[in-house]
Tab-separated table of C-alpha atoms in Angstrom:
chain	number	residue	atom	x	y	z
A	1	MET	CA	-1.616	99.910	-38.873
A	2	ASN	CA	-0.410	100.125	-42.421
A	3	PRO	CA	-0.309	103.749	-43.495
A	4	ALA	CA	0.085	104.201	-47.205
A	5	SER	CA	3.135	106.401	-46.981
A	6	SER	CA	6.299	106.345	-44.924
A	7	THR	CA	9.126	108.833	-44.698
A	8	ALA	CA	12.362	108.774	-42.748
A	9	THR	CA	14.877	111.357	-41.680
A	10	THR	CA	18.218	110.975	-39.979
A	11	ALA	CA	19.483	113.647	-37.618
A	12	ALA	CA	21.175	114.115	-34.274
A	13	SER	CA	18.116	115.903	-32.948
A	14	VAL	CA	14.516	116.610	-33.815
A	15	ALA	CA	13.393	120.125	-34.650
A	16	PRO	CA	10.587	121.536	-32.478
A	17	SER	CA	7.239	120.237	-33.601
A	18	THR	CA	4.062	122.223	-34.039
A	19	GLY	CA	2.022	119.771	-31.983
A	20	GLY	CA	-0.565	117.216	-32.983
A	21	ARG	CA	-3.894	118.001	-34.631
A	22	GLY	CA	-2.982	121.560	-35.526
A	23	ARG	CA	-2.331	122.789	-31.964
A	24	VAL	CA	0.792	124.829	-31.383
A	25	GLY	CA	3.502	123.467	-29.126
A	26	PRO	CA	4.475	120.010	-27.893
A	27	ILE	CA	2.940	118.553	-24.750
A	28	ALA	CA	6.408	117.389	-23.615
A	29	PHE	CA	9.962	118.151	-24.659
A	30	ALA	CA	13.590	117.873	-23.604
A	31	ARG	CA	16.533	120.135	-24.346
A	32	ASP	CA	20.203	119.061	-24.250
A	33	LEU	CA	19.241	116.107	-22.063
A	34	ARG	CA	22.222	114.241	-20.637
A	35	LYS	CA	22.501	111.328	-18.252
A	36	THR	CA	25.878	109.996	-17.136
A	37	TYR	CA	26.495	107.039	-14.852
A	38	GLY	CA	29.863	106.834	-13.101
A	39	ALA	CA	32.802	109.175	-13.570
A	40	GLY	CA	36.169	109.423	-15.251
A	41	ASP	CA	37.289	106.656	-17.594
A	42	THR	CA	34.429	104.395	-16.498
A	43	ALA	CA	31.679	106.948	-17.129
A	44	VAL	CA	28.768	105.754	-19.252
A	45	HIS	CA	26.916	108.454	-21.197
A	46	ALA	CA	23.436	106.952	-21.427
A	47	LEU	CA	22.108	110.218	-22.900
A	48	ALA	CA	24.622	112.422	-24.690
A	49	GLY	CA	22.613	115.586	-25.392
A	50	ILE	CA	19.123	115.022	-26.774
A	51	ASP	CA	16.603	117.571	-28.032
A	52	VAL	CA	13.181	116.030	-28.602
A	53	ASP	CA	9.522	117.069	-28.809
A	54	PHE	CA	6.470	114.890	-28.205
A	55	SER	CA	3.363	116.219	-29.919
A	56	ARG	CA	-0.085	116.392	-28.401
A	57	GLY	CA	-2.461	113.668	-29.468
A	58	GLU	CA	0.198	111.408	-30.988
A	59	LEU	CA	1.648	107.956	-30.344
A	60	THR	CA	5.453	108.026	-30.513
A	61	ALA	CA	7.588	104.881	-30.412
A	62	ILE	CA	11.222	104.929	-29.272
A	63	MET	CA	13.550	102.244	-30.630
A	64	GLY	CA	17.240	101.428	-30.625
A	65	PRO	CA	19.708	98.675	-29.757
A	66	SER	CA	20.326	97.574	-26.193
A	67	GLY	CA	22.199	100.303	-24.356
A	68	SER	CA	21.137	103.021	-26.799
A	69	GLY	CA	19.458	105.086	-24.074
A	70	LYS	CA	15.799	104.579	-24.997
A	71	SER	CA	14.614	103.504	-21.539
A	72	THR	CA	16.796	106.144	-19.882
A	73	LEU	CA	15.210	108.798	-22.093
A	74	MET	CA	11.714	107.674	-21.130
A	75	HIS	CA	12.578	107.469	-17.424
A	76	CYS	CA	14.070	110.974	-17.439
A	77	MET	CA	11.085	112.356	-19.338
A	78	ALA	CA	8.705	110.713	-16.849
A	79	GLY	CA	10.531	111.900	-13.740
A	80	LEU	CA	11.479	108.338	-12.758
A	81	ASP	CA	15.177	109.187	-13.113
A	82	ARG	CA	16.949	112.538	-12.830
A	83	PRO	CA	19.055	113.755	-15.757
A	84	THR	CA	22.635	114.811	-15.140
A	85	SER	CA	21.914	118.043	-17.032
A	86	GLY	CA	19.420	119.521	-19.449
A	87	SER	CA	15.715	120.222	-19.041
A	88	VAL	CA	12.480	118.258	-19.295
A	89	ILE	CA	9.166	120.086	-19.637
A	90	ILE	CA	5.799	118.302	-19.470
A	91	ASP	CA	2.532	120.177	-19.821
A	92	GLY	CA	4.302	123.427	-18.937
A	93	ALA	CA	6.001	122.047	-15.803
A	94	GLU	CA	9.784	121.669	-15.571
A	95	VAL	CA	10.066	118.083	-14.372
A	96	SER	CA	13.860	118.160	-14.176
A	97	ALA	CA	13.750	120.917	-11.522
A	98	MET	CA	11.093	119.386	-9.244
A	99	ASN	CA	11.726	118.046	-5.782
A	100	GLU	CA	10.547	114.556	-4.899
A	101	ARG	CA	7.253	115.718	-3.364
A	102	HIS	CA	6.246	117.651	-6.472
A	103	LEU	CA	7.409	114.785	-8.701
A	104	THR	CA	5.200	112.361	-6.771
A	105	LYS	CA	2.195	114.641	-7.220
A	106	LEU	CA	2.958	115.037	-10.940
A	107	ARG	CA	3.244	111.280	-11.437
A	108	ARG	CA	-0.082	110.724	-9.672
A	109	THR	CA	-2.056	113.335	-11.584
A	110	ARG	CA	-0.420	114.293	-14.890
A	111	LEU	CA	1.492	111.175	-15.979
A	112	GLY	CA	0.355	107.650	-16.781
A	113	PHE	CA	2.574	104.568	-16.759
A	114	ILE	CA	2.326	101.169	-18.442
A	115	PHE	CA	5.069	98.634	-17.791
A	116	GLN	CA	5.965	95.248	-19.229
A	117	ALA	CA	4.890	93.701	-15.917
A	118	TYR	CA	1.242	94.623	-15.415
A	119	ASN	CA	1.751	95.734	-11.780
A	120	LEU	CA	-1.869	95.090	-10.824
A	121	VAL	CA	-2.924	94.635	-7.179
A	122	PRO	CA	-4.053	90.982	-6.993
A	123	THR	CA	-6.674	91.533	-4.275
A	124	LEU	CA	-8.476	94.299	-6.190
A	125	THR	CA	-10.985	93.902	-8.993
A	126	ALA	CA	-10.246	95.199	-12.484
A	127	GLU	CA	-12.310	98.315	-11.829
A	128	GLU	CA	-10.595	98.937	-8.479
A	129	ASN	CA	-7.198	98.582	-10.158
A	130	ILE	CA	-8.233	101.056	-12.863
A	131	THR	CA	-9.355	103.723	-10.386
A	132	LEU	CA	-6.459	103.130	-7.957
A	133	PRO	CA	-4.396	106.218	-9.011
A	134	LEU	CA	-7.397	108.473	-8.373
A	135	ASP	CA	-8.105	106.779	-5.051
A	136	ILE	CA	-4.483	107.239	-3.923
A	137	ALA	CA	-4.553	110.904	-4.976
A	138	ARG	CA	-7.956	111.269	-3.273
A	139	LEU	CA	-9.498	112.560	-6.459
A	140	PRO	CA	-13.069	111.878	-7.589
A	141	VAL	CA	-13.680	109.370	-10.370
A	142	ASP	CA	-15.227	110.867	-13.489
A	143	ARG	CA	-17.710	108.050	-14.136
A	144	ALA	CA	-18.520	109.193	-17.658
A	145	TYR	CA	-14.852	109.205	-18.650
A	146	LEU	CA	-14.240	105.909	-16.828
A	147	ASP	CA	-17.065	104.366	-18.865
A	148	GLU	CA	-15.493	105.777	-22.042
A	149	VAL	CA	-12.080	104.288	-21.203
A	150	VAL	CA	-13.585	100.920	-20.236
A	151	LEU	CA	-15.522	100.859	-23.507
A	152	ALA	CA	-12.379	101.680	-25.483
A	153	VAL	CA	-10.396	98.976	-23.696
A	154	GLY	CA	-13.175	96.417	-24.188
A	155	LEU	CA	-13.405	95.206	-20.581
A	156	GLY	CA	-16.961	96.138	-19.679
A	157	ASP	CA	-17.861	92.555	-18.719
A	158	ARG	CA	-14.658	91.932	-16.727
A	159	LEU	CA	-14.653	94.806	-14.247
A	160	ARG	CA	-15.558	92.637	-11.248
A	161	HIS	CA	-12.858	90.061	-12.006
A	162	ARG	CA	-9.546	89.975	-10.166
A	163	PRO	CA	-6.237	89.801	-12.087
A	164	SER	CA	-5.913	86.027	-11.571
A	165	GLU	CA	-9.200	85.624	-13.460
A	166	LEU	CA	-7.984	87.603	-16.484
A	167	SER	CA	-5.732	86.688	-19.393
A	168	GLY	CA	-2.384	88.442	-19.847
A	169	GLY	CA	-3.824	90.648	-22.556
A	170	GLN	CA	-6.802	91.581	-20.379
A	171	GLN	CA	-4.515	92.378	-17.440
A	172	GLN	CA	-2.401	94.668	-19.609
A	173	ARG	CA	-5.531	96.391	-20.914
A	174	VAL	CA	-6.551	96.997	-17.280
A	175	ALA	CA	-3.090	98.532	-16.773
A	176	CYS	CA	-3.640	100.697	-19.866
A	177	ALA	CA	-7.021	101.880	-18.591
A	178	ARG	CA	-5.468	102.640	-15.180
A	179	ALA	CA	-2.848	104.806	-16.926
A	180	LEU	CA	-5.559	106.766	-18.747
A	181	VAL	CA	-8.245	107.250	-16.120
A	182	SER	CA	-6.734	110.389	-14.567
A	183	ARG	CA	-6.540	112.070	-18.012
A	184	PRO	CA	-2.746	112.429	-17.835
A	185	ALA	CA	-0.814	114.805	-20.049
A	186	VAL	CA	1.339	111.908	-21.282
A	187	VAL	CA	1.239	108.126	-20.929
A	188	PHE	CA	4.670	106.455	-20.886
A	189	ALA	CA	4.679	102.797	-21.916
A	190	ASP	CA	7.840	100.697	-21.412
A	191	GLU	CA	7.724	97.548	-23.590
A	192	PRO	CA	3.965	97.232	-22.932
A	193	THR	CA	3.601	94.096	-25.094
A	194	GLY	CA	6.839	92.387	-24.062
A	195	ASN	CA	5.081	89.709	-21.983
A	196	LEU	CA	2.189	89.094	-24.388
A	197	ASP	CA	1.471	86.669	-27.216
A	198	SER	CA	0.843	88.178	-30.646
A	199	THR	CA	-2.963	88.199	-30.301
A	200	SER	CA	-2.938	89.880	-26.878
A	201	ALA	CA	-0.232	92.288	-28.046
A	202	GLY	CA	-2.438	93.329	-30.952
A	203	GLU	CA	-5.327	94.027	-28.562
A	204	VAL	CA	-3.173	96.287	-26.401
A	205	LEU	CA	-1.589	98.107	-29.356
A	206	ARG	CA	-4.951	98.764	-30.980
A	207	PHE	CA	-6.206	100.175	-27.696
A	208	LEU	CA	-3.195	102.453	-27.298
A	209	ARG	CA	-3.717	103.789	-30.806
A	210	ARG	CA	-7.462	104.246	-30.142
A	211	SER	CA	-6.693	106.110	-26.932
A	212	VAL	CA	-4.787	108.613	-29.054
A	213	ASP	CA	-7.227	108.786	-31.969
A	214	GLU	CA	-10.473	108.722	-29.952
A	215	LEU	CA	-9.570	109.929	-26.432
A	216	ASP	CA	-6.958	112.482	-27.592
A	217	GLN	CA	-4.275	110.925	-25.392
A	218	THR	CA	-0.509	111.374	-25.879
A	219	VAL	CA	1.519	108.152	-25.640
A	220	VAL	CA	5.301	107.626	-25.641
A	221	MET	CA	6.221	103.937	-26.014
A	222	VAL	CA	9.607	102.227	-25.779
A	223	THR	CA	9.651	99.033	-27.830
A	224	HIS	CA	12.018	96.688	-29.658
A	225	ASP	CA	9.176	95.213	-31.754
A	226	PRO	CA	8.728	96.577	-35.320
A	227	ARG	CA	5.098	95.434	-35.278
A	228	ALA	CA	4.405	97.474	-32.140
A	229	ALA	CA	6.201	100.487	-33.618
A	230	SER	CA	4.011	100.309	-36.737
A	231	TYR	CA	1.031	101.407	-34.622
A	232	ALA	CA	2.738	104.736	-33.878
A	233	HIS	CA	2.450	108.020	-35.728
A	234	ARG	CA	6.210	108.428	-35.458
A	235	VAL	CA	9.239	106.331	-34.499
A	236	LEU	CA	12.422	107.801	-32.985
A	237	PHE	CA	15.693	105.867	-33.205
A	238	LEU	CA	18.455	106.158	-30.613
A	239	ALA	CA	22.065	104.978	-30.699
A	240	ASP	CA	24.850	105.662	-28.207
A	241	GLY	CA	22.720	108.120	-26.260
A	242	LEU	CA	21.845	110.244	-29.292
A	243	LEU	CA	18.733	110.643	-31.411
A	244	VAL	CA	19.900	109.458	-34.836
A	245	GLY	CA	16.737	109.026	-36.887
A	246	GLU	CA	13.012	109.545	-37.205
A	247	LEU	CA	10.358	107.681	-39.172
A	248	THR	CA	6.878	109.082	-39.748
A	249	ASP	CA	3.769	107.088	-40.718
A	250	PRO	CA	5.666	103.828	-40.090
A	251	THR	CA	4.853	100.376	-41.384
A	252	GLN	CA	6.382	97.182	-40.040
A	253	SER	CA	8.469	96.934	-43.218
A	254	SER	CA	9.734	100.517	-43.052
A	255	VAL	CA	10.656	100.085	-39.384
A	256	LEU	CA	12.659	96.956	-40.223
A	257	ASP	CA	14.430	98.813	-43.039
A	258	ALA	CA	15.262	101.715	-40.706
A	259	LEU	CA	16.580	99.345	-38.031
A	260	GLY	CA	18.725	97.640	-40.658
A	261	ALA	CA	20.155	100.974	-41.773
A	262	LEU	CA	20.770	101.945	-38.144
A	263	GLY	CA	22.580	98.668	-37.516
A	264	ALA	CA	24.800	99.226	-40.559
A	265	HIS	CA	25.497	102.797	-39.441
A	266	THR	CA	26.459	101.873	-35.885
A	267	ALA	CA	28.566	98.936	-37.103
A	268	GLY	CA	30.600	101.329	-39.187
A	269	HIS	CA	31.544	103.473	-36.193
């Protein structure tokens, strides 16, 4: 992706968005989100009070140095970790206030996950891996939408193959399709191209962007790779548990420039 224009802003928080594609309201947001590990002098403030909105029908990348809080932010947003304080709302539901049973149901039906490790079941075919979340939740498979996702991911001729018979890029695209098949409110992707070569990474990134542009999906992706971030509509930058910058319509070059500026800023503090 090489959008013609690129703009950046630096701020401690992001103002509420109006939502993607002209629809009012974000699909997910957090207010004064804090996560502290430990106590007293040894306490680590992984998140130090973050306000953030994720718009409907957009791909957002989250970047920052190691220890900046980017994975913690995603895990708290996705209900994989509980914040110390603050609120997380996804598709109208307050995730931060849910008990474990309701969180499990939410993760099965309204959230999709893509991890650096593909996490496929080796004894199942590609198609069985894709429909696994629906099978576990005992929900029917929408065959028309499954066909649409499989077409978008480009795996129509590999559905009967098991993971060992697929390349790394194909396995990750199966994982992407699995994350999408239940029509989740948000897909969270944690370093989804971290284990892939550049060609396979490009396949996965193009699919994630197509899932947003063509299937109207919302994707939040943690990455350290400027190339991966350039596929996003927007890039958020974290440092020391705070949201310190935002880049819209990113290019690989503008992401590198923003990371350089962030490095200079953090070095000076």
